Amino acid sequence: MSNEALIIIDLQNDYFPGGKLPLVGIEAATANAAKVIAAARASRIPVIHVQHHAVKPDAPFFVPGTPGVQIHASVKPEEGESVVTKNYTNSFRATSLGNLLGDKGIREVTIAGAMSHMCIDAATRAAADLGFSVTVLHDACATRDLHFEDRVVAAADVHAAYMAALAASYASVVSTDSWLAR
């Protein structure tokens, strides 16, 4: 049994074109995530999907019962794969994720998904703080443009800044191709 797992975070319909909050580069990031999922399945590495559900019925996206909350078809969980529902940015907060990893004897996690500056950042930092060895697949993650005061911060800059910060102290940040070649 492997001591590693692949965690796919929030690759849900609302983040895709036609959804309520489309992200820059989401289709390319999800295509890379799909490659990694296929490789993990072939290697019998557990794949754990994290799905965000908004708690307020008037939330702007990820409203339970809507098509937008569903995991995108290109990375749909297979039978037997765990799906962890979360209501907060951090995938470990008030979820079964930590126990699920512990029960499986997991010590190493690879993370991909959305958004780089929110849920990927929070889950990566939490996993590292909990003692997991963490890898983030930078080209299997996506984000969006942000606004701060009178500035627009381009998604590519947001993504690069967060990946650099995670690489500095919390994770090994690598490309999909590097992960697949290991």
Short mmCIF file of N, CA and C in Angstrom, two decimals, residues 25-121:
data_model
loop_
_atom_site.label_atom_id
_atom_site.label_comp_id
_atom_site.label_asym_id
_atom_site.label_seq_id
_atom_site.Cartn_x
_atom_site.Cartn_y
_atom_site.Cartn_z
N GLY A 25 -7.38 29.96 -17.10
CA GLY A 25 -6.58 28.75 -17.28
C GLY A 25 -7.17 27.49 -16.66
N ILE A 26 -8.45 27.51 -16.29
CA ILE A 26 -9.04 26.34 -15.62
C ILE A 26 -9.06 25.11 -16.51
N GLU A 27 -9.29 25.27 -17.80
CA GLU A 27 -9.36 24.10 -18.67
C GLU A 27 -8.00 23.43 -18.82
N ALA A 28 -6.93 24.20 -18.97
CA ALA A 28 -5.59 23.62 -19.07
C ALA A 28 -5.18 22.98 -17.75
N ALA A 29 -5.48 23.65 -16.64
CA ALA A 29 -5.15 23.08 -15.33
C ALA A 29 -5.89 21.77 -15.10
N THR A 30 -7.15 21.72 -15.47
CA THR A 30 -7.94 20.51 -15.27
C THR A 30 -7.48 19.39 -16.20
N ALA A 31 -7.05 19.72 -17.40
CA ALA A 31 -6.50 18.70 -18.30
C ALA A 31 -5.25 18.07 -17.67
N ASN A 32 -4.42 18.89 -17.04
CA ASN A 32 -3.24 18.35 -16.34
C ASN A 32 -3.67 17.52 -15.14
N ALA A 33 -4.65 17.99 -14.40
CA ALA A 33 -5.15 17.22 -13.25
C ALA A 33 -5.68 15.86 -13.71
N ALA A 34 -6.36 15.84 -14.84
CA ALA A 34 -6.90 14.57 -15.36
C ALA A 34 -5.77 13.59 -15.69
N LYS A 35 -4.66 14.09 -16.23
CA LYS A 35 -3.51 13.22 -16.51
C LYS A 35 -2.95 12.62 -15.22
N VAL A 36 -2.85 13.45 -14.20
CA VAL A 36 -2.31 13.00 -12.92
C VAL A 36 -3.26 12.00 -12.25
N ILE A 37 -4.55 12.28 -12.35
CA ILE A 37 -5.53 11.35 -11.80
C ILE A 37 -5.41 9.99 -12.47
N ALA A 38 -5.29 9.98 -13.79
CA ALA A 38 -5.16 8.72 -14.52
C ALA A 38 -3.90 7.96 -14.09
N ALA A 39 -2.80 8.67 -13.93
CA ALA A 39 -1.56 8.04 -13.51
C ALA A 39 -1.67 7.51 -12.08
N ALA A 40 -2.30 8.28 -11.21
CA ALA A 40 -2.47 7.84 -9.82
C ALA A 40 -3.33 6.57 -9.77
N ARG A 41 -4.41 6.57 -10.52
CA ARG A 41 -5.27 5.39 -10.55
C ARG A 41 -4.51 4.18 -11.06
N ALA A 42 -3.72 4.36 -12.11
CA ALA A 42 -2.94 3.25 -12.67
C ALA A 42 -1.91 2.74 -11.68
N SER A 43 -1.40 3.62 -10.83
CA SER A 43 -0.39 3.24 -9.83
C SER A 43 -1.01 2.88 -8.48
N ARG A 44 -2.33 2.88 -8.42
CA ARG A 44 -3.07 2.55 -7.19
C ARG A 44 -2.78 3.53 -6.05
N ILE A 45 -2.51 4.77 -6.43
CA ILE A 45 -2.38 5.85 -5.45
C ILE A 45 -3.79 6.38 -5.19
N PRO A 46 -4.21 6.45 -3.94
CA PRO A 46 -5.56 6.94 -3.67
C PRO A 46 -5.78 8.35 -4.20
N VAL A 47 -6.94 8.55 -4.83
CA VAL A 47 -7.35 9.86 -5.31
C VAL A 47 -8.49 10.32 -4.41
N ILE A 48 -8.31 11.49 -3.82
CA ILE A 48 -9.32 12.06 -2.93
C ILE A 48 -9.79 13.37 -3.54
N HIS A 49 -11.08 13.48 -3.74
CA HIS A 49 -11.68 14.68 -4.31
C HIS A 49 -12.25 15.53 -3.19
N VAL A 50 -12.00 16.83 -3.24
CA VAL A 50 -12.57 17.76 -2.27
C VAL A 50 -13.55 18.64 -3.04
N GLN A 51 -14.75 18.74 -2.51
CA GLN A 51 -15.84 19.48 -3.16
C GLN A 51 -16.39 20.52 -2.20
N HIS A 52 -16.33 21.77 -2.62
CA HIS A 52 -16.82 22.86 -1.77
C HIS A 52 -18.32 23.00 -1.92
N HIS A 53 -19.01 23.12 -0.80
CA HIS A 53 -20.44 23.42 -0.77
C HIS A 53 -20.61 24.71 0.01
N ALA A 54 -21.21 25.71 -0.61
CA ALA A 54 -21.51 26.95 0.10
C ALA A 54 -22.53 26.66 1.19
N VAL A 55 -22.41 27.36 2.31
CA VAL A 55 -23.35 27.13 3.41
C VAL A 55 -24.54 28.08 3.37
N LYS A 56 -24.38 29.21 2.70
CA LYS A 56 -25.48 30.17 2.61
C LYS A 56 -26.23 29.97 1.29
N PRO A 57 -27.55 29.89 1.33
CA PRO A 57 -28.31 29.67 0.10
C PRO A 57 -28.17 30.79 -0.92
N ASP A 58 -27.79 31.99 -0.48
CA ASP A 58 -27.61 33.11 -1.40
C ASP A 58 -26.13 33.29 -1.79
N ALA A 59 -25.33 32.26 -1.58
CA ALA A 59 -23.90 32.32 -1.94
C ALA A 59 -23.76 32.55 -3.44
N PRO A 60 -22.66 33.20 -3.85
CA PRO A 60 -22.49 33.50 -5.27
C PRO A 60 -22.13 32.28 -6.13
N PHE A 61 -21.61 31.21 -5.53
CA PHE A 61 -21.26 30.02 -6.30
C PHE A 61 -21.17 28.82 -5.36
N PHE A 62 -21.07 27.62 -5.97
CA PHE A 62 -20.99 26.34 -5.25
C PHE A 62 -22.20 26.10 -4.35
N VAL A 63 -23.37 26.48 -4.82
CA VAL A 63 -24.60 26.29 -4.07
C VAL A 63 -25.04 24.82 -4.22
N PRO A 64 -25.21 24.12 -3.11
CA PRO A 64 -25.66 22.72 -3.19
C PRO A 64 -26.96 22.60 -3.99
N GLY A 65 -27.02 21.54 -4.77
CA GLY A 65 -28.20 21.29 -5.59
C GLY A 65 -28.18 21.96 -6.94
N THR A 66 -27.13 22.73 -7.23
CA THR A 66 -27.01 23.38 -8.54
C THR A 66 -25.96 22.66 -9.37
N PRO A 67 -26.03 22.80 -10.70
CA PRO A 67 -25.01 22.18 -11.54
C PRO A 67 -23.60 22.70 -11.24
N GLY A 68 -23.49 23.95 -10.80
CA GLY A 68 -22.19 24.55 -10.54
C GLY A 68 -21.40 23.90 -9.44
N VAL A 69 -22.06 23.28 -8.49
CA VAL A 69 -21.37 22.64 -7.37
C VAL A 69 -20.77 21.28 -7.75
N GLN A 70 -21.23 20.72 -8.85
CA GLN A 70 -20.78 19.39 -9.25
C GLN A 70 -19.32 19.39 -9.69
N ILE A 71 -18.62 18.31 -9.39
CA ILE A 71 -17.25 18.13 -9.85
C ILE A 71 -17.28 17.99 -11.37
N HIS A 72 -16.36 18.68 -12.03
CA HIS A 72 -16.33 18.70 -13.49
C HIS A 72 -16.20 17.28 -14.05
N ALA A 73 -16.90 17.01 -15.12
CA ALA A 73 -16.94 15.67 -15.71
C ALA A 73 -15.56 15.14 -16.09
N SER A 74 -14.63 16.02 -16.44
CA SER A 74 -13.31 15.57 -16.88
C SER A 74 -12.45 15.01 -15.75
N VAL A 75 -12.85 15.27 -14.51
CA VAL A 75 -12.10 14.76 -13.35
C VAL A 75 -13.06 14.08 -12.36
N LYS A 76 -14.13 13.58 -12.87
CA LYS A 76 -15.18 12.97 -12.05
C LYS A 76 -14.63 11.80 -11.23
N PRO A 77 -15.02 11.73 -9.96
CA PRO A 77 -14.56 10.60 -9.13
C PRO A 77 -15.07 9.27 -9.67
N GLU A 78 -14.23 8.27 -9.55
CA GLU A 78 -14.64 6.91 -9.89
C GLU A 78 -15.21 6.24 -8.65
N GLU A 79 -15.94 5.19 -8.87
CA GLU A 79 -16.51 4.44 -7.75
C GLU A 79 -15.39 4.02 -6.80
N GLY A 80 -15.61 4.23 -5.52
CA GLY A 80 -14.63 3.86 -4.51
C GLY A 80 -13.69 4.99 -4.12
N GLU A 81 -13.65 6.06 -4.91
CA GLU A 81 -12.80 7.20 -4.54
C GLU A 81 -13.53 8.09 -3.54
N SER A 82 -12.78 8.58 -2.59
CA SER A 82 -13.37 9.43 -1.54
C SER A 82 -13.67 10.82 -2.07
N VAL A 83 -14.81 11.34 -1.65
CA VAL A 83 -15.18 12.73 -1.92
C VAL A 83 -15.42 13.38 -0.56
N VAL A 84 -14.60 14.38 -0.25
CA VAL A 84 -14.71 15.10 1.01
C VAL A 84 -15.43 16.42 0.73
N THR A 85 -16.51 16.66 1.43
CA THR A 85 -17.24 17.92 1.29
C THR A 85 -16.71 18.91 2.31
N LYS A 86 -16.45 20.13 1.83
CA LYS A 86 -15.97 21.18 2.73
C LYS A 86 -16.84 22.40 2.61
N ASN A 87 -16.83 23.21 3.67
CA ASN A 87 -17.58 24.46 3.69
C ASN A 87 -16.68 25.66 3.92
N TYR A 88 -15.40 25.42 4.05
CA TYR A 88 -14.43 26.48 4.32
C TYR A 88 -13.30 26.40 3.30
N THR A 89 -12.48 27.42 3.27
CA THR A 89 -11.35 27.46 2.34
C THR A 89 -10.39 26.30 2.58
N ASN A 90 -10.09 26.02 3.83
CA ASN A 90 -9.15 24.97 4.21
C ASN A 90 -9.83 23.60 4.12
N SER A 91 -9.31 22.73 3.30
CA SER A 91 -9.90 21.41 3.10
C SER A 91 -9.85 20.53 4.34
N PHE A 92 -9.04 20.89 5.32
CA PHE A 92 -8.93 20.11 6.55
C PHE A 92 -9.88 20.61 7.63
N ARG A 93 -10.36 21.84 7.51
CA ARG A 93 -11.19 22.44 8.57
C ARG A 93 -12.60 21.83 8.56
N ALA A 94 -12.96 21.21 9.68
CA ALA A 94 -14.30 20.65 9.88
C ALA A 94 -14.68 19.64 8.79
N THR A 95 -13.68 18.87 8.33
CA THR A 95 -13.93 17.80 7.35
C THR A 95 -13.30 16.51 7.85
N SER A 96 -13.53 15.47 7.09
CA SER A 96 -12.95 14.16 7.40
C SER A 96 -11.59 13.94 6.74
N LEU A 97 -11.06 14.94 6.05
CA LEU A 97 -9.83 14.74 5.26
C LEU A 97 -8.65 14.25 6.11
N GLY A 98 -8.38 14.89 7.22
CA GLY A 98 -7.26 14.48 8.06
C GLY A 98 -7.39 13.05 8.54
N ASN A 99 -8.58 12.68 9.01
CA ASN A 99 -8.81 11.31 9.46
C ASN A 99 -8.71 10.31 8.31
N LEU A 100 -9.24 10.70 7.17
CA LEU A 100 -9.18 9.82 6.00
C LEU A 100 -7.74 9.52 5.61
N LEU A 101 -6.90 10.54 5.59
CA LEU A 101 -5.49 10.34 5.27
C LEU A 101 -4.80 9.49 6.34
N GLY A 102 -5.09 9.79 7.59
CA GLY A 102 -4.50 9.02 8.69
C GLY A 102 -4.90 7.56 8.65
N ASP A 103 -6.18 7.29 8.39
CA ASP A 103 -6.68 5.92 8.33
C ASP A 103 -6.02 5.13 7.21
N LYS A 104 -5.63 5.82 6.14
CA LYS A 104 -4.99 5.15 5.00
C LYS A 104 -3.46 5.10 5.15
N GLY A 105 -2.94 5.66 6.24
CA GLY A 105 -1.49 5.67 6.45
C GLY A 105 -0.75 6.60 5.52
N ILE A 106 -1.42 7.62 5.03
CA ILE A 106 -0.83 8.56 4.08
C ILE A 106 0.11 9.52 4.81
N ARG A 107 1.29 9.72 4.24
CA ARG A 107 2.26 10.68 4.77
C ARG A 107 2.67 11.72 3.72
N GLU A 108 2.38 11.42 2.46
CA GLU A 108 2.75 12.33 1.37
C GLU A 108 1.49 12.64 0.56
N VAL A 109 1.26 13.93 0.30
CA VAL A 109 0.11 14.32 -0.51
C VAL A 109 0.55 15.18 -1.67
N THR A 110 -0.10 14.97 -2.80
CA THR A 110 0.07 15.81 -3.97
C THR A 110 -1.25 16.53 -4.16
N ILE A 111 -1.17 17.84 -4.36
CA ILE A 111 -2.36 18.69 -4.43
C ILE A 111 -2.46 19.38 -5.78
N ALA A 112 -3.70 19.40 -6.31
CA ALA A 112 -4.01 20.13 -7.54
C ALA A 112 -5.43 20.66 -7.42
N GLY A 113 -5.75 21.69 -8.21
CA GLY A 113 -7.12 22.18 -8.21
C GLY A 113 -7.23 23.69 -8.22
N ALA A 114 -8.21 24.19 -7.48
CA ALA A 114 -8.51 25.62 -7.54
C ALA A 114 -9.01 26.11 -6.17
N MET A 115 -8.87 27.34 -5.96
CA MET A 115 -8.10 28.40 -6.57
C MET A 115 -6.73 28.46 -5.91
N SER A 116 -5.73 28.78 -6.68
CA SER A 116 -4.35 28.82 -6.20
C SER A 116 -4.20 29.66 -4.94
N HIS A 117 -4.82 30.83 -4.95
CA HIS A 117 -4.64 31.78 -3.85
C HIS A 117 -5.57 31.55 -2.66
N MET A 118 -6.43 30.60 -2.74
CA MET A 118 -7.38 30.34 -1.66
C MET A 118 -7.25 28.90 -1.17
N CYS A 119 -8.00 28.01 -1.78
CA CYS A 119 -8.10 26.64 -1.27
C CYS A 119 -6.83 25.82 -1.46
N ILE A 120 -6.10 26.05 -2.54
CA ILE A 120 -4.83 25.35 -2.72
C ILE A 120 -3.83 25.83 -1.67
N ASP A 121 -3.74 27.13 -1.50
CA ASP A 121 -2.85 27.70 -0.49
C ASP A 121 -3.21 27.17 0.91
#
